[in-house]
């Protein structure tokens, strides 16, 4: 395992960060406070041992043992394990009294696991066994409160108070929930009149275009964002009134209606079904096809929300009219998707609307995870709509008699086809896909004349950009490749464009590259040199670029003569910078650079060309979204952020001996050149451009494209001095979505970049507001064993910084189940990982849950910290001693266990007190002070050892935290009567 040799000397060590945050707590200056949280969940308890009767003694004993095991697991934070133990105990035929206790214990586990429906169910079962079970009643009230059923929760709390009138926890909870109910009643009553008034203003023709109407529409949208407000609108005949707003055809009113419907349908299945019933699925889908882009996008968002609600059901606890409508979600989903498929080939639908329909199908149809065995929706879409998708993919832009499409339509269709093909599970399903595609292409290629051949070739291009296996098979159909070659020489620009693009896409596939190298290179060169049309020349150039980059980064495999690649790149940059050429044509120049930048000479010239970089970044922000992948590919090549492993010298010698080809790295791809290129890209504003790319709401931003962007970000933050620039230009914000969505490799790369930023900068400034809590999950994902040692180390350091900021962040880390993994790395052989894990645990020790883990019986957590405090590694000692100081301050009971964990405990404490390092002395003196204050017996043992003499010397030193702690130890010993002050009162 290889780690970065840079020591962690910045804001990554736990104690300096914690001392800045809360010095008193670390120095043991304040005694632990025991606060009873009125929202706290009672811990599971053991039932009184039942009288053993007849032959059931063994069963009762086993049930009691399982219950005790469950209690211990619960105390250790293993709620799943505790749940299993209680379930097993229930299956052994426990007595009714025991069953009540087991059910309420299970309720406590479900509360901790945030499964409130099951918590309510278990607590109710306990109450059925024992109606006066106050703990079960309280747990059910907690679950009901979380589910939003406040009226039922307050009834349980009232029963709790009647059973235990003096219990302050119950009284406080009742006051809190009563306040919530009053607030909700006030809110609901106040919105009744407001909803009616807002609709009156919106539907009043006299108010057309007035500021009052605009404000009413904004208020309606805001009200619908809250679930209670959405329910109020729904109950006030709101859907019918919103339908009237949609029928007006006015853009502002339609937008207000659509955005309000989003709030009504969000995460609520029955309201969604009712809305579709009133408006009609066909009517909602048809809004996608309007010319106004803002309205089409709003309709797209509404349909996405409806789909999610139908698929997932109600997630919020609001009951409202839930359950009033019985539906089959699968049928409703198919109706929705069927209408989207019909929209794809309808005349009169805008190109933007078609793109939005494709985007929805991309999000809706394929399975989210291969672990889901059900791909029936994909199979149904292939059978019902594959021809419609191919028709969009094969349509020409701005052609008479064709469907209205945009420059992005074919790419969106390709992505949808690729996702459908990847979602197939067996050869029979894939063969059916191939058959349908080939039949469709044949139907246009044979007997349809030249126009049919053009559509067939365009469809093949669409397949080559998506499921390339299907595209390759289509190319092998009789006459297709020959027609492509022949049409490249056509005098008609439209025909040439279609043929040359097909040739370019085919050249990128290994199966066809050799054929085109032999037959198409001369043709492409002739087109590039002789054509008078820039649109043809630039595409021919890209074909040459593809063929010229076949060797990838291998310096020894060059397809063209020396200097030819640089000439091609220069011409690509010239076209890229020519803003007189339309964006769809300039995109091809970026495609060419994406291939040519495998050559290090091309990279060097490209990053030196400020105008070309500026043009590249501007194009990435344009509406030409299909350029994103090419831009990301070029940046990956320039930053060398692709995976590269240095070949083993012995294997190289062996390959040379066997006369096998050995890849060679270009001299300008060495680290020093790469670092220089990264700095030039940062100066040119690459981070701002990439941030805009990440924000793109388009299917073109595929998971593969996300991975490329993640790789570039990781390369940009490699050097510490560059990280400030990345943060200042919005890099931290852009990395979060990349770390949470995409390929596994892409998410890991983005998470590692987040870790690097969190290590060397203040996380509260890098990720302001609520965003800081989103960082935790990606960082925890780097702790898994499939990640490298460096990734584990950087994640631990980043989590250390986060854990030192606030209790809420520590709770987030605990919720992500990071503690067991951090504990595992405390045993790691590599000293830097072991030290980082110990520092992280030191910061987490401020949380009650972690303190409970150390205090629980039967574990060696405390022993490990004590032993690490005596290690030779000074940084490890500092972290472990800091954890000990924290724990002994917050949990005095641990002080009495330190002498029990190892016989060398006195030697370790003495070594800390005698250390020349002031920080170690400080930690050691705090631990000793906590032990002295905790028990007279321990204090006596310490005073009988050399610790007394050491403390006496330390107390006479210059004023410092160490001298104060040493003096406090001696003062406590005097108070115990273990030592006597000298004549000077010292």
Short mmCIF file of C-alpha atoms in Angstrom, two decimals, residues 353-786:
data_model
loop_
_atom_site.label_atom_id
_atom_site.label_comp_id
_atom_site.label_asym_id
_atom_site.label_seq_id
_atom_site.Cartn_x
_atom_site.Cartn_y
_atom_site.Cartn_z
CA UNK A 353 -40.74 18.64 -26.37
CA UNK A 354 -39.42 15.53 -28.11
CA UNK A 355 -36.10 15.91 -26.29
CA UNK A 356 -37.92 16.25 -22.96
CA UNK A 357 -39.95 13.09 -23.69
CA UNK A 358 -36.73 11.20 -24.42
CA UNK A 359 -35.21 12.54 -21.19
CA UNK A 360 -38.18 11.27 -19.19
CA UNK A 361 -37.99 7.83 -20.81
CA UNK A 362 -34.26 7.66 -20.02
CA UNK A 363 -35.01 8.37 -16.36
CA UNK A 364 -38.16 6.27 -16.04
CA UNK A 365 -37.70 3.03 -17.91
CA UNK A 366 -34.33 1.30 -17.22
CA UNK A 367 -33.73 -0.31 -13.86
CA UNK A 368 -31.87 1.79 -11.32
CA UNK A 369 -29.74 -1.16 -10.26
CA UNK A 370 -28.78 -4.48 -11.91
CA UNK A 371 -29.69 -6.11 -8.60
CA UNK A 372 -33.35 -5.48 -9.41
CA UNK A 373 -34.41 -8.65 -11.31
CA UNK A 374 -37.47 -7.05 -12.94
CA UNK A 375 -36.75 -5.48 -16.35
CA UNK A 376 -40.28 -6.03 -17.67
CA UNK A 377 -40.82 -2.30 -18.24
CA UNK A 378 -37.78 -2.18 -20.53
CA UNK A 379 -38.98 -5.20 -22.51
CA UNK A 380 -42.44 -3.64 -22.85
CA UNK A 381 -40.96 -0.33 -24.13
CA UNK A 382 -38.78 -2.17 -26.66
CA UNK A 383 -41.77 -4.07 -28.01
CA UNK A 384 -44.11 -1.05 -28.07
CA UNK A 385 -41.82 1.87 -28.80
CA UNK A 386 -38.42 0.89 -30.23
CA UNK A 387 -39.47 1.87 -33.77
CA UNK A 388 -40.65 5.26 -32.53
CA UNK A 389 -37.32 5.91 -30.80
CA UNK A 390 -35.43 4.88 -33.95
CA UNK A 391 -37.64 7.21 -36.00
CA UNK A 392 -36.53 10.17 -33.87
CA UNK A 393 -32.89 9.03 -34.03
CA UNK A 394 -33.07 8.73 -37.82
CA UNK A 395 -34.72 12.12 -38.45
CA UNK A 396 -32.76 14.91 -40.12
CA UNK A 397 -32.75 18.37 -38.56
CA UNK A 398 -34.58 21.09 -40.54
CA UNK A 399 -35.52 18.64 -43.32
CA UNK A 400 -38.84 19.00 -45.17
CA UNK A 401 -41.40 16.36 -44.23
CA UNK A 402 -39.34 15.13 -41.25
CA UNK A 403 -40.16 15.22 -37.54
CA UNK A 404 -39.15 18.45 -35.83
CA UNK A 405 -35.91 17.67 -33.93
CA UNK A 406 -33.09 19.62 -32.32
CA UNK A 407 -29.33 19.17 -32.55
CA UNK A 408 -29.53 17.12 -29.34
CA UNK A 409 -32.39 14.80 -30.35
CA UNK A 410 -30.30 12.10 -32.01
CA UNK A 411 -27.87 11.96 -29.09
CA UNK A 412 -30.77 11.67 -26.62
CA UNK A 413 -32.26 8.85 -28.69
CA UNK A 414 -28.85 7.12 -28.77
CA UNK A 415 -28.56 7.34 -24.99
CA UNK A 416 -32.07 5.93 -24.51
CA UNK A 417 -31.33 3.05 -26.91
CA UNK A 418 -28.05 2.36 -25.10
CA UNK A 419 -29.74 2.26 -21.69
CA UNK A 420 -32.50 -0.03 -22.96
CA UNK A 421 -29.94 -2.39 -24.50
CA UNK A 422 -27.80 -2.41 -21.33
CA UNK A 423 -30.90 -3.25 -19.29
CA UNK A 424 -31.43 -6.54 -21.12
CA UNK A 425 -30.49 -9.65 -19.17
CA UNK A 426 -30.01 -12.49 -21.66
CA UNK A 427 -28.99 -13.28 -25.23
CA UNK A 428 -32.59 -13.92 -26.31
CA UNK A 429 -33.64 -10.41 -25.23
CA UNK A 430 -30.63 -8.85 -26.98
CA UNK A 431 -31.28 -10.85 -30.14
CA UNK A 432 -34.86 -9.54 -30.21
CA UNK A 433 -33.48 -5.98 -29.91
CA UNK A 434 -31.09 -6.59 -32.85
CA UNK A 435 -33.89 -8.11 -34.95
CA UNK A 436 -36.23 -5.16 -34.42
CA UNK A 437 -33.46 -2.65 -35.27
CA UNK A 438 -32.40 -4.54 -38.42
CA UNK A 439 -35.99 -4.92 -39.63
CA UNK A 440 -36.58 -1.20 -39.18
CA UNK A 441 -33.39 -0.28 -41.10
CA UNK A 442 -34.21 -2.72 -43.90
CA UNK A 443 -37.72 -1.28 -44.19
CA UNK A 444 -36.19 2.09 -45.10
CA UNK A 445 -33.12 0.89 -47.00
CA UNK A 446 -34.94 -1.39 -49.42
CA UNK A 447 -37.51 -0.01 -51.82
CA UNK A 448 -37.68 3.54 -50.39
CA UNK A 449 -35.30 5.24 -52.78
CA UNK A 450 -32.51 7.64 -51.85
CA UNK A 451 -34.53 9.30 -49.08
CA UNK A 452 -35.07 5.91 -47.45
CA UNK A 453 -31.37 5.10 -47.67
CA UNK A 454 -30.48 8.40 -46.00
CA UNK A 455 -32.90 7.71 -43.14
CA UNK A 456 -31.52 4.16 -42.75
CA UNK A 457 -27.92 5.43 -42.63
CA UNK A 458 -28.88 8.15 -40.14
CA UNK A 459 -30.51 5.47 -37.97
CA UNK A 460 -27.31 3.39 -38.14
CA UNK A 461 -25.35 6.46 -36.94
CA UNK A 462 -27.77 6.77 -34.03
CA UNK A 463 -27.14 3.13 -33.08
CA UNK A 464 -23.37 3.50 -33.41
CA UNK A 465 -23.49 6.39 -30.92
CA UNK A 466 -25.60 4.29 -28.53
CA UNK A 467 -25.65 0.47 -28.42
CA UNK A 468 -22.66 0.02 -30.73
CA UNK A 469 -23.14 -3.76 -30.97
CA UNK A 470 -26.47 -3.10 -32.67
CA UNK A 471 -24.83 -0.44 -34.84
CA UNK A 472 -22.04 -2.78 -35.94
CA UNK A 473 -24.55 -5.43 -36.90
CA UNK A 474 -26.55 -2.86 -38.85
CA UNK A 475 -23.42 -1.84 -40.75
CA UNK A 476 -23.01 -5.45 -41.85
CA UNK A 477 -26.41 -5.49 -43.54
CA UNK A 478 -26.10 -5.92 -47.28
CA UNK A 479 -25.31 -2.67 -49.09
CA UNK A 480 -25.22 -0.35 -46.07
CA UNK A 481 -21.46 0.26 -45.89
CA UNK A 482 -21.19 0.52 -49.66
CA UNK A 483 -23.94 3.13 -49.73
CA UNK A 484 -22.12 5.12 -47.02
CA UNK A 485 -18.91 5.18 -49.09
CA UNK A 486 -20.80 6.07 -52.25
CA UNK A 487 -22.81 8.90 -50.69
CA UNK A 488 -19.62 10.50 -49.33
CA UNK A 489 -18.94 11.55 -52.92
CA UNK A 490 -22.43 13.01 -53.44
CA UNK A 491 -22.74 16.59 -54.63
CA UNK A 492 -25.64 17.24 -52.26
CA UNK A 493 -24.46 18.65 -48.92
CA UNK A 494 -27.23 16.97 -46.91
CA UNK A 495 -26.40 13.55 -48.35
CA UNK A 496 -22.69 14.05 -47.78
CA UNK A 497 -23.25 15.11 -44.18
CA UNK A 498 -25.25 11.98 -43.37
CA UNK A 499 -22.72 9.66 -45.02
CA UNK A 500 -19.60 11.30 -43.57
CA UNK A 501 -21.05 11.31 -40.04
CA UNK A 502 -21.89 7.61 -40.37
CA UNK A 503 -18.33 6.96 -41.55
CA UNK A 504 -16.93 8.88 -38.57
CA UNK A 505 -19.04 6.95 -36.05
CA UNK A 506 -18.08 3.68 -37.70
CA UNK A 507 -14.39 4.62 -37.53
CA UNK A 508 -14.57 4.75 -33.76
CA UNK A 509 -15.53 1.09 -33.53
CA UNK A 510 -12.62 -1.35 -33.53
CA UNK A 511 -14.61 -3.80 -35.62
CA UNK A 512 -14.87 -1.31 -38.49
CA UNK A 513 -11.71 0.78 -38.05
CA UNK A 514 -9.50 -1.59 -40.04
CA UNK A 515 -11.93 -1.61 -42.98
CA UNK A 516 -12.13 2.17 -43.02
CA UNK A 517 -8.37 2.56 -42.59
CA UNK A 518 -7.96 0.49 -45.74
CA UNK A 519 -10.84 1.97 -47.76
CA UNK A 520 -11.87 5.27 -46.21
CA UNK A 521 -8.69 7.20 -45.32
CA UNK A 522 -8.04 8.33 -48.89
CA UNK A 523 -11.71 9.27 -49.25
CA UNK A 524 -11.65 11.35 -46.05
CA UNK A 525 -8.42 13.05 -47.13
CA UNK A 526 -9.94 13.96 -50.49
CA UNK A 527 -13.03 15.36 -48.78
CA UNK A 528 -10.90 17.38 -46.40
CA UNK A 529 -8.66 18.80 -49.13
CA UNK A 530 -11.13 19.25 -51.96
CA UNK A 531 -14.53 20.02 -50.45
CA UNK A 532 -15.61 23.65 -50.59
CA UNK A 533 -17.97 23.25 -47.64
CA UNK A 534 -16.58 23.75 -44.14
CA UNK A 535 -19.32 21.53 -42.71
CA UNK A 536 -18.00 18.61 -44.80
CA UNK A 537 -14.30 19.39 -44.31
CA UNK A 538 -14.60 19.57 -40.52
CA UNK A 539 -16.37 16.21 -40.37
CA UNK A 540 -13.81 14.62 -42.66
CA UNK A 541 -11.12 16.03 -40.42
CA UNK A 542 -12.73 14.38 -37.36
CA UNK A 543 -12.72 11.05 -39.20
CA UNK A 544 -9.00 11.46 -39.83
CA UNK A 545 -8.48 12.44 -36.19
CA UNK A 546 -10.19 9.26 -35.02
CA UNK A 547 -8.06 7.09 -37.25
CA UNK A 548 -4.91 9.03 -36.30
CA UNK A 549 -5.49 8.46 -32.57
CA UNK A 550 -5.92 4.68 -32.80
CA UNK A 551 -2.72 4.19 -30.79
CA UNK A 552 -4.10 6.13 -27.83
CA UNK A 553 -1.37 7.41 -25.52
CA UNK A 554 1.17 4.89 -26.85
CA UNK A 555 3.95 7.12 -28.24
CA UNK A 556 5.36 4.28 -30.34
CA UNK A 557 2.13 3.68 -32.29
CA UNK A 558 1.57 6.57 -34.67
CA UNK A 559 -0.82 6.19 -37.58
CA UNK A 560 0.25 9.29 -39.52
CA UNK A 561 3.55 10.87 -40.51
CA UNK A 562 5.43 13.10 -38.08
CA UNK A 563 3.72 16.48 -37.78
CA UNK A 564 0.42 15.44 -39.41
CA UNK A 565 -1.35 15.16 -36.06
CA UNK A 566 -0.25 18.67 -35.07
CA UNK A 567 -1.53 20.05 -38.38
CA UNK A 568 -4.92 18.40 -37.85
CA UNK A 569 -5.10 19.78 -34.31
CA UNK A 570 -4.20 23.28 -35.49
CA UNK A 571 -7.03 23.21 -38.04
CA UNK A 572 -9.45 21.95 -35.34
CA UNK A 573 -8.51 24.84 -33.08
CA UNK A 574 -8.95 27.28 -35.97
CA UNK A 575 -12.50 26.07 -36.60
CA UNK A 576 -13.25 26.00 -32.88
CA UNK A 577 -12.31 29.67 -32.53
CA UNK A 578 -14.34 30.74 -35.58
CA UNK A 579 -17.57 32.03 -34.03
CA UNK A 580 -19.00 32.65 -37.52
CA UNK A 581 -19.54 28.88 -37.79
CA UNK A 582 -22.65 27.52 -36.06
CA UNK A 583 -22.26 25.63 -32.76
CA UNK A 584 -23.39 22.28 -34.22
CA UNK A 585 -20.49 22.41 -36.72
CA UNK A 586 -17.91 23.69 -34.21
CA UNK A 587 -18.84 20.72 -32.03
CA UNK A 588 -17.07 18.50 -34.53
CA UNK A 589 -13.84 20.45 -34.00
CA UNK A 590 -14.05 19.54 -30.30
CA UNK A 591 -14.68 15.91 -31.28
CA UNK A 592 -11.48 16.00 -33.29
CA UNK A 593 -9.48 17.50 -30.41
CA UNK A 594 -10.89 14.87 -28.07
CA UNK A 595 -9.10 12.26 -30.17
CA UNK A 596 -5.98 14.22 -31.07
CA UNK A 597 -5.20 15.17 -27.46
CA UNK A 598 -4.00 11.64 -26.86
CA UNK A 599 -0.80 13.09 -28.36
CA UNK A 600 1.22 15.01 -25.76
CA UNK A 601 2.50 17.52 -28.37
CA UNK A 602 -1.12 18.38 -29.19
CA UNK A 603 -1.91 18.81 -25.48
CA UNK A 604 0.97 21.23 -25.02
CA UNK A 605 -0.06 23.41 -27.97
CA UNK A 606 -3.73 23.28 -26.97
CA UNK A 607 -3.24 24.57 -23.40
CA UNK A 608 -1.00 27.34 -24.72
CA UNK A 609 -3.79 28.53 -27.04
CA UNK A 610 -5.86 30.81 -24.76
CA UNK A 611 -8.35 31.63 -27.52
CA UNK A 612 -9.02 27.94 -28.18
CA UNK A 613 -9.54 27.21 -24.47
CA UNK A 614 -11.90 30.16 -24.14
CA UNK A 615 -13.88 29.00 -27.18
CA UNK A 616 -14.00 25.45 -25.79
CA UNK A 617 -15.40 26.60 -22.44
CA UNK A 618 -17.93 28.91 -24.10
CA UNK A 619 -19.16 26.07 -26.32
CA UNK A 620 -19.55 23.82 -23.26
CA UNK A 621 -21.97 26.41 -21.83
CA UNK A 622 -24.01 26.70 -25.03
CA UNK A 623 -27.24 24.92 -25.89
CA UNK A 624 -25.22 22.43 -27.96
CA UNK A 625 -25.28 19.83 -25.17
CA UNK A 626 -23.94 16.97 -27.30
CA UNK A 627 -20.49 18.56 -27.06
CA UNK A 628 -20.16 17.78 -23.33
CA UNK A 629 -18.61 14.33 -23.67
CA UNK A 630 -16.03 15.55 -26.19
CA UNK A 631 -15.07 18.50 -23.95
CA UNK A 632 -14.72 16.21 -20.94
CA UNK A 633 -12.63 13.73 -22.97
CA UNK A 634 -10.25 16.47 -24.15
CA UNK A 635 -9.81 17.70 -20.55
CA UNK A 636 -9.13 14.18 -19.30
CA UNK A 637 -6.41 13.81 -21.93
CA UNK A 638 -4.84 17.21 -21.15
CA UNK A 639 -4.71 16.46 -17.40
CA UNK A 640 -3.64 12.81 -17.88
CA UNK A 641 -6.42 11.80 -15.46
CA UNK A 642 -7.08 8.49 -17.18
CA UNK A 643 -5.90 5.33 -15.42
CA UNK A 644 -2.24 4.61 -16.08
CA UNK A 645 -0.03 2.05 -14.42
CA UNK A 646 3.72 2.17 -14.72
CA UNK A 647 4.79 -1.11 -16.37
CA UNK A 648 6.95 -3.47 -14.37
CA UNK A 649 10.56 -3.11 -15.65
CA UNK A 650 11.04 -6.89 -15.56
CA UNK A 651 7.92 -7.45 -17.65
CA UNK A 652 9.16 -4.80 -20.13
CA UNK A 653 12.47 -6.62 -20.54
CA UNK A 654 10.65 -9.91 -20.96
CA UNK A 655 8.34 -8.41 -23.62
CA UNK A 656 11.30 -6.98 -25.53
CA UNK A 657 13.05 -10.35 -25.43
CA UNK A 658 9.88 -11.99 -26.78
CA UNK A 659 9.69 -9.26 -29.47
CA UNK A 660 6.30 -8.12 -28.19
CA UNK A 661 5.09 -4.53 -28.42
CA UNK A 662 5.80 -2.41 -25.33
CA UNK A 663 3.72 0.79 -24.85
CA UNK A 664 5.84 3.91 -24.50
CA UNK A 665 4.92 7.10 -22.69
CA UNK A 666 5.51 10.43 -24.41
CA UNK A 667 8.25 12.51 -22.72
CA UNK A 668 5.78 15.40 -22.39
CA UNK A 669 3.39 13.23 -20.40
CA UNK A 670 5.72 13.21 -17.39
CA UNK A 671 4.36 14.67 -14.10
CA UNK A 672 6.11 18.03 -14.45
CA UNK A 673 4.46 18.69 -17.81
CA UNK A 674 1.08 17.53 -16.52
CA UNK A 675 1.27 19.89 -13.52
CA UNK A 676 2.11 22.80 -15.82
CA UNK A 677 -0.87 22.00 -18.06
CA UNK A 678 -3.21 21.82 -15.04
CA UNK A 679 -2.15 25.28 -13.88
CA UNK A 680 -2.76 26.73 -17.35
CA UNK A 681 -6.23 25.18 -17.44
CA UNK A 682 -7.04 26.61 -14.00
CA UNK A 683 -5.92 30.05 -15.13
CA UNK A 684 -8.14 29.75 -18.21
CA UNK A 685 -11.24 29.10 -16.03
CA UNK A 686 -11.71 25.36 -16.46
CA UNK A 687 -13.45 24.96 -13.08
CA UNK A 688 -16.22 27.44 -13.91
CA UNK A 689 -16.84 25.70 -17.22
CA UNK A 690 -16.99 22.27 -15.59
CA UNK A 691 -19.32 23.55 -12.89
CA UNK A 692 -21.76 24.67 -15.60
CA UNK A 693 -21.42 21.27 -17.30
CA UNK A 694 -22.33 19.45 -14.07
CA UNK A 695 -25.47 21.59 -13.70
CA UNK A 696 -26.70 20.51 -17.13
CA UNK A 697 -30.20 19.03 -17.04
CA UNK A 698 -29.76 16.84 -20.10
CA UNK A 699 -29.48 13.11 -20.82
CA UNK A 700 -26.23 13.95 -22.63
CA UNK A 701 -24.63 14.26 -19.18
CA UNK A 702 -24.37 10.47 -18.95
CA UNK A 703 -22.74 8.53 -16.15
CA UNK A 704 -19.67 8.08 -18.37
CA UNK A 705 -19.48 11.84 -18.89
CA UNK A 706 -19.81 12.35 -15.14
CA UNK A 707 -16.91 9.98 -14.59
CA UNK A 708 -14.71 11.97 -16.97
CA UNK A 709 -15.52 15.20 -15.13
CA UNK A 710 -14.75 13.52 -11.79
CA UNK A 711 -11.36 12.44 -13.11
CA UNK A 712 -10.53 15.98 -14.20
CA UNK A 713 -11.59 17.45 -10.86
CA UNK A 714 -9.37 14.97 -9.03
CA UNK A 715 -6.42 16.00 -11.21
CA UNK A 716 -7.14 19.69 -10.56
CA UNK A 717 -7.03 19.30 -6.75
CA UNK A 718 -3.93 17.12 -6.68
CA UNK A 719 -1.68 20.03 -5.67
CA UNK A 720 -2.54 21.71 -2.36
CA UNK A 721 -1.87 25.22 -3.68
CA UNK A 722 -4.47 24.75 -6.45
CA UNK A 723 -7.34 23.76 -4.17
CA UNK A 724 -8.21 27.29 -3.15
CA UNK A 725 -8.74 28.21 -6.81
CA UNK A 726 -11.00 25.20 -7.32
CA UNK A 727 -13.11 26.10 -4.26
CA UNK A 728 -13.32 29.77 -5.23
CA UNK A 729 -14.68 28.87 -8.69
CA UNK A 730 -17.41 26.57 -7.30
CA UNK A 731 -15.61 23.24 -7.57
CA UNK A 732 -16.76 22.00 -4.16
CA UNK A 733 -20.41 22.50 -5.04
CA UNK A 734 -19.98 20.77 -8.41
CA UNK A 735 -18.27 17.73 -6.91
CA UNK A 736 -21.19 16.81 -4.64
CA UNK A 737 -23.58 15.59 -7.38
CA UNK A 738 -20.69 13.81 -9.10
CA UNK A 739 -19.92 11.93 -5.87
CA UNK A 740 -23.55 10.90 -5.37
CA UNK A 741 -24.51 9.81 -8.90
CA UNK A 742 -22.69 8.09 -11.76
CA UNK A 743 -20.42 5.12 -12.27
CA UNK A 744 -18.70 3.55 -9.25
CA UNK A 745 -15.31 4.77 -10.50
CA UNK A 746 -16.64 8.28 -11.10
CA UNK A 747 -18.23 8.52 -7.65
CA UNK A 748 -15.02 7.31 -6.02
CA UNK A 749 -12.88 9.85 -7.91
CA UNK A 750 -15.24 12.69 -7.00
CA UNK A 751 -15.35 11.56 -3.35
CA UNK A 752 -11.54 11.54 -3.23
CA UNK A 753 -11.46 15.08 -4.64
CA UNK A 754 -13.95 16.13 -1.93
CA UNK A 755 -11.69 14.53 0.69
CA UNK A 756 -8.67 16.51 -0.53
CA UNK A 757 -10.64 19.77 -0.36
CA UNK A 758 -11.99 18.96 3.11
CA UNK A 759 -8.49 18.16 4.43
CA UNK A 760 -6.78 21.42 3.50
CA UNK A 761 -9.56 24.00 3.75
CA UNK A 762 -12.21 25.02 6.24
CA UNK A 763 -15.17 22.73 5.38
CA UNK A 764 -17.69 25.32 6.55
CA UNK A 765 -16.42 27.75 3.90
CA UNK A 766 -15.90 25.14 1.18
CA UNK A 767 -19.38 23.62 1.66
CA UNK A 768 -21.54 26.37 3.20
CA UNK A 769 -24.95 25.80 4.77
CA UNK A 770 -26.62 22.41 4.53
CA UNK A 771 -24.22 21.33 1.80
CA UNK A 772 -21.61 20.32 4.36
CA UNK A 773 -23.81 17.44 5.54
CA UNK A 774 -23.96 16.03 2.00
CA UNK A 775 -20.18 15.57 2.03
CA UNK A 776 -20.27 12.88 4.72
CA UNK A 777 -21.73 10.02 2.66
CA UNK A 778 -19.17 10.24 -0.19
CA UNK A 779 -16.34 10.37 2.33
CA UNK A 780 -17.65 7.33 4.20
CA UNK A 781 -17.85 5.43 0.88
CA UNK A 782 -14.04 5.79 0.61
CA UNK A 783 -13.63 3.72 3.79
CA UNK A 784 -14.75 0.52 2.08
CA UNK A 785 -12.13 -2.16 1.58
CA UNK A 786 -12.34 -1.98 -2.23
#
